[in-house]
Amino acid sequence: MSALICGSIAYDNIMVFQSRFQDQILPDQIHVLNVSFLVPALRREFGGCAANIAYNLGLLGETGYPMATVGHDFAPYREWLGARGVPLDFVRELRDSWTAVAYITTDLADNQITAFHPGAMQHAHINAVPAHAGIRWGMVSPDGRQGMIDHAEQFAAAGIPFIFDPGQGLPMFGAAELTRFIELADVVAVNDYEGKMLSQRTGLDDEQIAARVQAYIVTRGAEGSTIMAGGRRHDIPAAAPEAVVDPTGCGDAYRAGLLFGLLRGADWETTGRIAALMGALKVESAGTQNHHFAREAFDERFSASFGYEHGLSG
């Protein structure tokens, strides 16, 4: 098995507000906030971190196994993933719950406001990491609170290296729990906002977090990303998208690139650039699992974007 990705599988309802949130929110009235955003178009997409990452990893030629709990309405999503070769061996269906669902509104500055109903996801802890399934890398991404705690402990107990990717789940945890995640993980990956929250809650700065793991990765959107590993700081440039269509899911695509580099034994400079290009390719398409490419085309675009060949086999 290549990678086990613990996290959510969800239906995404994606809307675009044709202005900027800041133009509709009065800063001095936040304490009595009551706003409504007109969103002329609505798309229902297949999403959730575990499925998104597994889908993107498959585009690169590796297999990611999502581990998740889903609800009685999962059938259309099951058919979608099956048709795209995403294995469902560790996806458990709960007949008395709905599949998790997100309502995501993006403004013209690519800011997002999301409401999320966890549904079956809050029972993620009933799944357990298989200790002897040949997992080479794991990931703990946003999921049910207890599931994230249990799966991190299970990866560590089984000696399976894993990425801790708290994402939107970070606010669920206090200082002691987040510090424990860092102690158990081999890699921690956050965006810039999450990184600031992680430091604030744990009292650890970037260098202190990096000293506790193999790599600490902070993404900054169009400004690129930073990978702190082995006492070195690698500043990874962003890959330029041909068009900015929809940022939803670009972080998951980036993380699939990280997993691919780790599975193939690439150095951090190359791993970060593969991840950056994956994020750019996702931004060019609406939804989180509608982009696709031939591996040869990816390799050519990597060379054109960064000036060298990554040297990893297809």
Short mmCIF file of C-alpha atoms in Angstrom, two decimals:
data_model
loop_
_atom_site.label_atom_id
_atom_site.label_comp_id
_atom_site.label_asym_id
_atom_site.label_seq_id
_atom_site.Cartn_x
_atom_site.Cartn_y
_atom_site.Cartn_z
CA MET A 1 0.00 0.00 0.00
CA SER A 2 1.29 3.47 -0.80
CA ALA A 3 -0.46 5.93 1.53
CA LEU A 4 -3.34 5.90 4.00
CA ILE A 5 -5.12 9.25 4.20
CA CYS A 6 -7.31 9.70 7.26
CA GLY A 7 -9.79 12.52 6.86
CA SER A 8 -13.12 13.68 5.59
CA ILE A 9 -15.19 12.65 2.61
CA ALA A 10 -17.83 15.29 1.99
CA TYR A 11 -20.20 16.88 -0.45
CA ASP A 12 -19.14 20.46 -1.24
CA ASN A 13 -21.72 23.09 -2.11
CA ILE A 14 -19.63 25.83 -3.73
CA MET A 15 -20.81 29.40 -4.31
CA VAL A 16 -19.08 32.55 -5.54
CA PHE A 17 -19.98 35.98 -4.16
CA GLN A 18 -19.46 38.48 -6.96
CA SER A 19 -17.86 41.10 -4.73
CA ARG A 20 -15.64 41.17 -1.65
CA PHE A 21 -16.70 40.19 1.85
CA GLN A 22 -14.96 43.28 3.25
CA ASP A 23 -17.33 45.50 1.27
CA GLN A 24 -20.34 43.98 3.04
CA ILE A 25 -19.04 43.60 6.59
CA LEU A 26 -18.83 46.67 8.82
CA PRO A 27 -15.80 46.25 11.10
CA ASP A 28 -17.42 48.12 13.98
CA GLN A 29 -20.54 45.94 13.79
CA ILE A 30 -18.92 42.50 14.00
CA HIS A 31 -20.56 41.93 17.41
CA VAL A 32 -24.02 42.14 15.76
CA LEU A 33 -23.12 40.56 12.42
CA ASN A 34 -26.11 39.85 10.20
CA VAL A 35 -25.17 39.60 6.54
CA SER A 36 -26.47 37.85 3.45
CA PHE A 37 -24.47 37.23 0.28
CA LEU A 38 -26.25 36.84 -3.06
CA VAL A 39 -24.63 33.91 -4.90
CA PRO A 40 -26.19 33.50 -8.37
CA ALA A 41 -24.53 30.14 -9.10
CA LEU A 42 -24.32 26.97 -7.01
CA ARG A 43 -22.29 23.84 -7.74
CA ARG A 44 -22.47 20.60 -5.81
CA GLU A 45 -19.11 18.86 -5.96
CA PHE A 46 -17.44 15.82 -4.48
CA GLY A 47 -14.94 16.86 -1.81
CA GLY A 48 -13.46 16.21 1.61
CA CYS A 49 -9.73 16.21 2.36
CA ALA A 50 -9.15 12.43 2.29
CA ALA A 51 -10.89 11.91 -1.05
CA ASN A 52 -9.37 15.03 -2.60
CA ILE A 53 -5.84 14.04 -1.63
CA ALA A 54 -6.32 10.46 -2.80
CA TYR A 55 -7.71 11.67 -6.14
CA ASN A 56 -4.77 14.00 -6.71
CA LEU A 57 -2.24 11.37 -5.69
CA GLY A 58 -3.76 9.05 -8.26
CA LEU A 59 -3.20 11.64 -11.00
CA LEU A 60 0.51 11.46 -10.21
CA GLY A 61 0.60 7.69 -10.43
CA GLU A 62 0.54 6.68 -6.76
CA THR A 63 -2.29 5.08 -4.81
CA GLY A 64 -3.85 6.81 -1.85
CA TYR A 65 -6.35 4.96 0.32
CA PRO A 66 -8.81 7.32 2.01
CA MET A 67 -9.95 6.20 5.47
CA ALA A 68 -13.23 7.82 6.41
CA THR A 69 -16.77 7.36 7.69
CA VAL A 70 -19.63 8.31 5.35
CA GLY A 71 -23.42 8.31 5.48
CA HIS A 72 -26.37 6.61 3.84
CA ASP A 73 -26.33 9.12 0.97
CA PHE A 74 -22.84 8.09 -0.16
CA ALA A 75 -23.86 6.02 -3.23
CA PRO A 76 -23.29 8.72 -5.92
CA TYR A 77 -19.90 9.57 -4.42
CA ARG A 78 -18.95 5.89 -4.18
CA GLU A 79 -19.67 5.51 -7.91
CA TRP A 80 -17.62 8.64 -8.71
CA LEU A 81 -14.55 7.52 -6.79
CA GLY A 82 -14.76 3.97 -8.09
CA ALA A 83 -14.82 5.21 -11.67
CA ARG A 84 -11.63 7.16 -10.99
CA GLY A 85 -9.72 4.33 -9.43
CA VAL A 86 -9.75 5.60 -5.84
CA PRO A 87 -9.82 2.53 -3.56
CA LEU A 88 -12.55 2.42 -0.92
CA ASP A 89 -11.24 -0.42 1.25
CA PHE A 90 -11.14 1.76 4.38
CA VAL A 91 -14.31 3.82 3.82
CA ARG A 92 -17.08 2.79 6.24
CA GLU A 93 -20.73 3.62 5.56
CA LEU A 94 -23.01 4.44 8.52
CA ARG A 95 -26.67 3.94 7.73
CA ASP A 96 -27.97 6.31 10.41
CA SER A 97 -25.89 9.37 9.40
CA TRP A 98 -25.53 11.77 6.51
CA THR A 99 -22.22 12.15 4.68
CA ALA A 100 -20.43 15.32 5.78
CA VAL A 101 -21.42 18.41 3.81
CA ALA A 102 -19.74 21.81 3.36
CA TYR A 103 -21.22 25.10 2.19
CA ILE A 104 -18.37 27.20 0.80
CA THR A 105 -18.70 30.81 -0.34
CA THR A 106 -15.71 32.42 -2.07
CA ASP A 107 -15.45 36.13 -2.83
CA LEU A 108 -13.57 37.79 -5.68
CA ALA A 109 -10.46 38.16 -3.50
CA ASP A 110 -10.40 34.36 -2.99
CA ASN A 111 -11.45 34.68 0.66
CA GLN A 112 -13.72 31.88 1.82
CA ILE A 113 -16.48 31.45 4.41
CA THR A 114 -17.41 27.84 5.08
CA ALA A 115 -20.17 26.18 7.09
CA PHE A 116 -19.62 22.48 7.70
CA HIS A 117 -21.92 19.70 8.95
CA PRO A 118 -19.77 16.73 10.00
CA GLY A 119 -22.42 14.02 9.84
CA ALA A 120 -20.81 10.58 9.74
CA MET A 121 -17.36 12.17 9.97
CA GLN A 122 -17.72 12.69 13.71
CA HIS A 123 -17.62 8.90 14.09
CA ALA A 124 -14.22 8.62 12.36
CA HIS A 125 -12.72 7.08 15.49
CA ILE A 126 -14.49 3.77 14.81
CA ASN A 127 -11.94 3.23 12.03
CA ALA A 128 -8.46 2.14 13.08
CA VAL A 129 -5.16 2.41 11.23
CA PRO A 130 -4.17 -1.08 10.01
CA ALA A 131 -0.72 -1.71 11.46
CA HIS A 132 0.35 -4.45 9.03
CA ALA A 133 -1.08 -3.37 5.67
CA GLY A 134 2.19 -2.16 4.15
CA ILE A 135 1.42 1.54 4.57
CA ARG A 136 4.49 3.58 3.63
CA TRP A 137 3.16 7.03 4.59
CA GLY A 138 0.08 8.17 6.44
CA MET A 139 -1.75 11.45 6.83
CA VAL A 140 -4.00 12.81 9.56
CA SER A 141 -6.10 15.51 7.92
CA PRO A 142 -9.30 17.27 9.11
CA ASP A 143 -11.70 14.66 10.46
CA GLY A 144 -13.69 13.86 13.57
CA ARG A 145 -11.89 15.16 16.66
CA GLN A 146 -11.41 11.82 18.40
CA GLY A 147 -10.57 10.17 15.09
CA MET A 148 -7.68 12.58 14.51
CA ILE A 149 -6.32 11.94 18.00
CA ASP A 150 -6.65 8.15 17.72
CA HIS A 151 -5.24 7.87 14.21
CA ALA A 152 -2.15 9.92 15.07
CA GLU A 153 -1.46 7.66 18.04
CA GLN A 154 -2.07 4.56 15.90
CA PHE A 155 0.30 5.66 13.13
CA ALA A 156 3.00 6.37 15.69
CA ALA A 157 2.46 3.09 17.55
CA ALA A 158 2.73 1.17 14.27
CA GLY A 159 5.93 2.99 13.30
CA ILE A 160 4.28 4.47 10.20
CA PRO A 161 5.55 7.98 9.31
CA PHE A 162 2.73 10.48 8.82
CA ILE A 163 1.87 14.06 7.95
CA PHE A 164 -0.21 16.01 10.46
CA ASP A 165 -2.42 18.37 8.45
CA PRO A 166 -4.87 19.94 10.96
CA GLY A 167 -6.50 22.33 8.48
CA GLN A 168 -9.93 23.55 9.54
CA GLY A 169 -9.84 21.07 12.42
CA LEU A 170 -7.10 22.95 14.26
CA PRO A 171 -9.46 25.05 16.46
CA MET A 172 -10.86 21.82 17.99
CA PHE A 173 -7.62 21.22 19.90
CA GLY A 174 -5.90 22.84 22.84
CA ALA A 175 -2.20 23.41 23.48
CA ALA A 176 -1.44 20.00 24.99
CA GLU A 177 -3.20 18.11 22.21
CA LEU A 178 -1.54 20.09 19.42
CA THR A 179 1.86 19.65 21.06
CA ARG A 180 1.22 15.91 21.21
CA PHE A 181 0.33 15.84 17.49
CA ILE A 182 3.64 17.58 16.73
CA GLU A 183 5.55 15.08 18.89
CA LEU A 184 3.98 12.12 17.08
CA ALA A 185 4.13 13.45 13.51
CA ASP A 186 7.02 13.24 11.07
CA VAL A 187 5.79 16.19 8.99
CA VAL A 188 3.45 19.07 9.92
CA ALA A 189 1.74 20.97 7.08
CA VAL A 190 -0.34 24.12 7.58
CA ASN A 191 -1.25 27.27 5.71
CA ASP A 192 0.00 30.64 6.93
CA TYR A 193 -3.09 31.39 9.04
CA GLU A 194 -3.11 27.92 10.59
CA GLY A 195 0.60 28.23 11.31
CA LYS A 196 0.04 31.42 13.28
CA MET A 197 -2.79 29.76 15.22
CA LEU A 198 -0.64 26.68 15.88
CA SER A 199 2.16 28.86 17.27
CA GLN A 200 -0.26 30.91 19.35
CA ARG A 201 -1.87 27.86 20.91
CA THR A 202 1.27 25.82 21.56
CA GLY A 203 3.64 28.67 22.40
CA LEU A 204 6.10 27.23 19.86
CA ASP A 205 7.52 29.38 17.06
CA ASP A 206 8.27 28.05 13.58
CA GLU A 207 11.82 27.03 14.43
CA GLN A 208 10.73 25.18 17.56
CA ILE A 209 8.04 23.27 15.68
CA ALA A 210 10.50 22.44 12.90
CA ALA A 211 13.00 21.09 15.43
CA ARG A 212 10.47 18.51 16.59
CA VAL A 213 9.65 17.02 13.16
CA GLN A 214 11.37 16.00 9.94
CA ALA A 215 9.76 18.94 8.16
CA TYR A 216 7.46 21.85 8.97
CA ILE A 217 5.64 23.15 5.90
CA VAL A 218 3.77 26.46 5.65
CA THR A 219 1.89 27.39 2.48
CA ARG A 220 1.21 31.00 1.54
CA GLY A 221 -0.92 30.79 -1.58
CA ALA A 222 0.42 32.83 -4.47
CA GLU A 223 3.48 33.73 -2.37
CA GLY A 224 4.67 30.12 -2.42
CA SER A 225 5.53 27.97 0.57
CA THR A 226 8.27 27.35 3.10
CA ILE A 227 9.68 23.98 4.08
CA MET A 228 11.84 23.91 7.21
CA ALA A 229 13.70 20.61 7.39
CA GLY A 230 17.01 19.39 8.76
CA GLY A 231 17.94 22.83 10.05
CA ARG A 232 17.46 24.39 6.60
CA ARG A 233 14.76 26.64 5.19
CA HIS A 234 13.59 25.94 1.64
CA ASP A 235 11.60 28.74 0.04
CA ILE A 236 9.41 27.13 -2.61
CA PRO A 237 8.06 29.40 -5.34
CA ALA A 238 4.44 29.17 -6.40
CA ALA A 239 3.71 27.71 -9.83
CA ALA A 240 1.80 30.12 -12.04
CA PRO A 241 -1.69 28.89 -12.99
CA GLU A 242 -2.86 29.52 -16.53
CA ALA A 243 -6.13 30.82 -15.07
CA VAL A 244 -7.50 31.32 -11.57
CA VAL A 245 -10.87 29.60 -11.60
CA ASP A 246 -11.47 28.17 -8.12
CA PRO A 247 -9.07 27.91 -5.14
CA THR A 248 -11.20 25.32 -3.35
CA GLY A 249 -9.13 22.19 -2.79
CA CYS A 250 -5.76 23.59 -3.86
CA GLY A 251 -4.34 22.85 -0.41
CA ASP A 252 -5.35 19.21 -0.76
CA ALA A 253 -3.72 19.03 -4.19
CA TYR A 254 -0.54 20.52 -2.67
CA ARG A 255 -0.56 17.86 0.05
CA ALA A 256 -0.93 15.10 -2.53
CA GLY A 257 2.25 16.47 -4.10
CA LEU A 258 3.97 16.25 -0.71
CA LEU A 259 2.95 12.62 -0.32
CA PHE A 260 4.12 11.82 -3.84
CA GLY A 261 7.56 13.31 -3.17
CA LEU A 262 7.86 11.44 0.12
CA LEU A 263 6.80 8.14 -1.45
CA ARG A 264 9.32 8.60 -4.25
CA GLY A 265 12.17 9.72 -1.99
CA ALA A 266 12.54 13.16 -3.58
CA ASP A 267 14.43 15.99 -1.88
CA TRP A 268 12.46 18.82 -0.29
CA GLU A 269 13.19 21.33 -3.06
CA THR A 270 11.63 19.03 -5.65
CA THR A 271 8.85 17.75 -3.39
CA GLY A 272 7.77 21.32 -2.65
CA ARG A 273 7.73 22.24 -6.33
CA ILE A 274 5.69 19.17 -7.27
CA ALA A 275 3.23 20.17 -4.55
CA ALA A 276 3.16 23.78 -5.79
CA LEU A 277 2.41 22.70 -9.35
CA MET A 278 -0.36 20.40 -8.17
CA GLY A 279 -1.95 23.36 -6.39
CA ALA A 280 -1.73 25.51 -9.53
CA LEU A 281 -3.28 22.82 -11.70
CA LYS A 282 -6.18 22.53 -9.27
CA VAL A 283 -6.78 26.30 -9.23
CA GLU A 284 -7.33 26.20 -12.99
CA SER A 285 -10.44 24.04 -12.61
CA ALA A 286 -13.75 24.41 -10.75
CA GLY A 287 -14.37 21.94 -7.93
CA THR A 288 -11.87 19.75 -6.14
CA GLN A 289 -11.81 16.62 -8.33
CA ASN A 290 -12.55 17.84 -11.86
CA HIS A 291 -9.00 18.59 -13.00
CA HIS A 292 -7.01 15.92 -14.80
CA PHE A 293 -3.81 15.63 -16.80
CA ALA A 294 -1.53 13.10 -18.42
CA ARG A 295 1.60 12.45 -16.41
CA GLU A 296 3.77 13.42 -19.39
CA ALA A 297 2.05 16.80 -19.51
CA PHE A 298 2.69 17.29 -15.80
CA ASP A 299 6.38 16.53 -16.24
CA GLU A 300 6.66 18.99 -19.13
CA ARG A 301 4.94 21.71 -17.16
CA PHE A 302 7.20 21.08 -14.18
CA SER A 303 10.26 21.61 -16.35
CA ALA A 304 8.78 24.75 -17.90
CA SER A 305 7.82 26.15 -14.48
CA PHE A 306 11.01 25.45 -12.56
CA GLY A 307 13.76 25.03 -15.15
CA TYR A 308 14.75 21.45 -14.46
CA GLU A 309 13.35 17.90 -14.70
CA HIS A 310 12.26 16.36 -11.43
CA GLY A 311 13.66 12.95 -12.40
CA LEU A 312 10.93 10.86 -10.77
CA SER A 313 9.51 7.98 -12.77
CA GLY A 314 5.87 7.88 -13.76
#
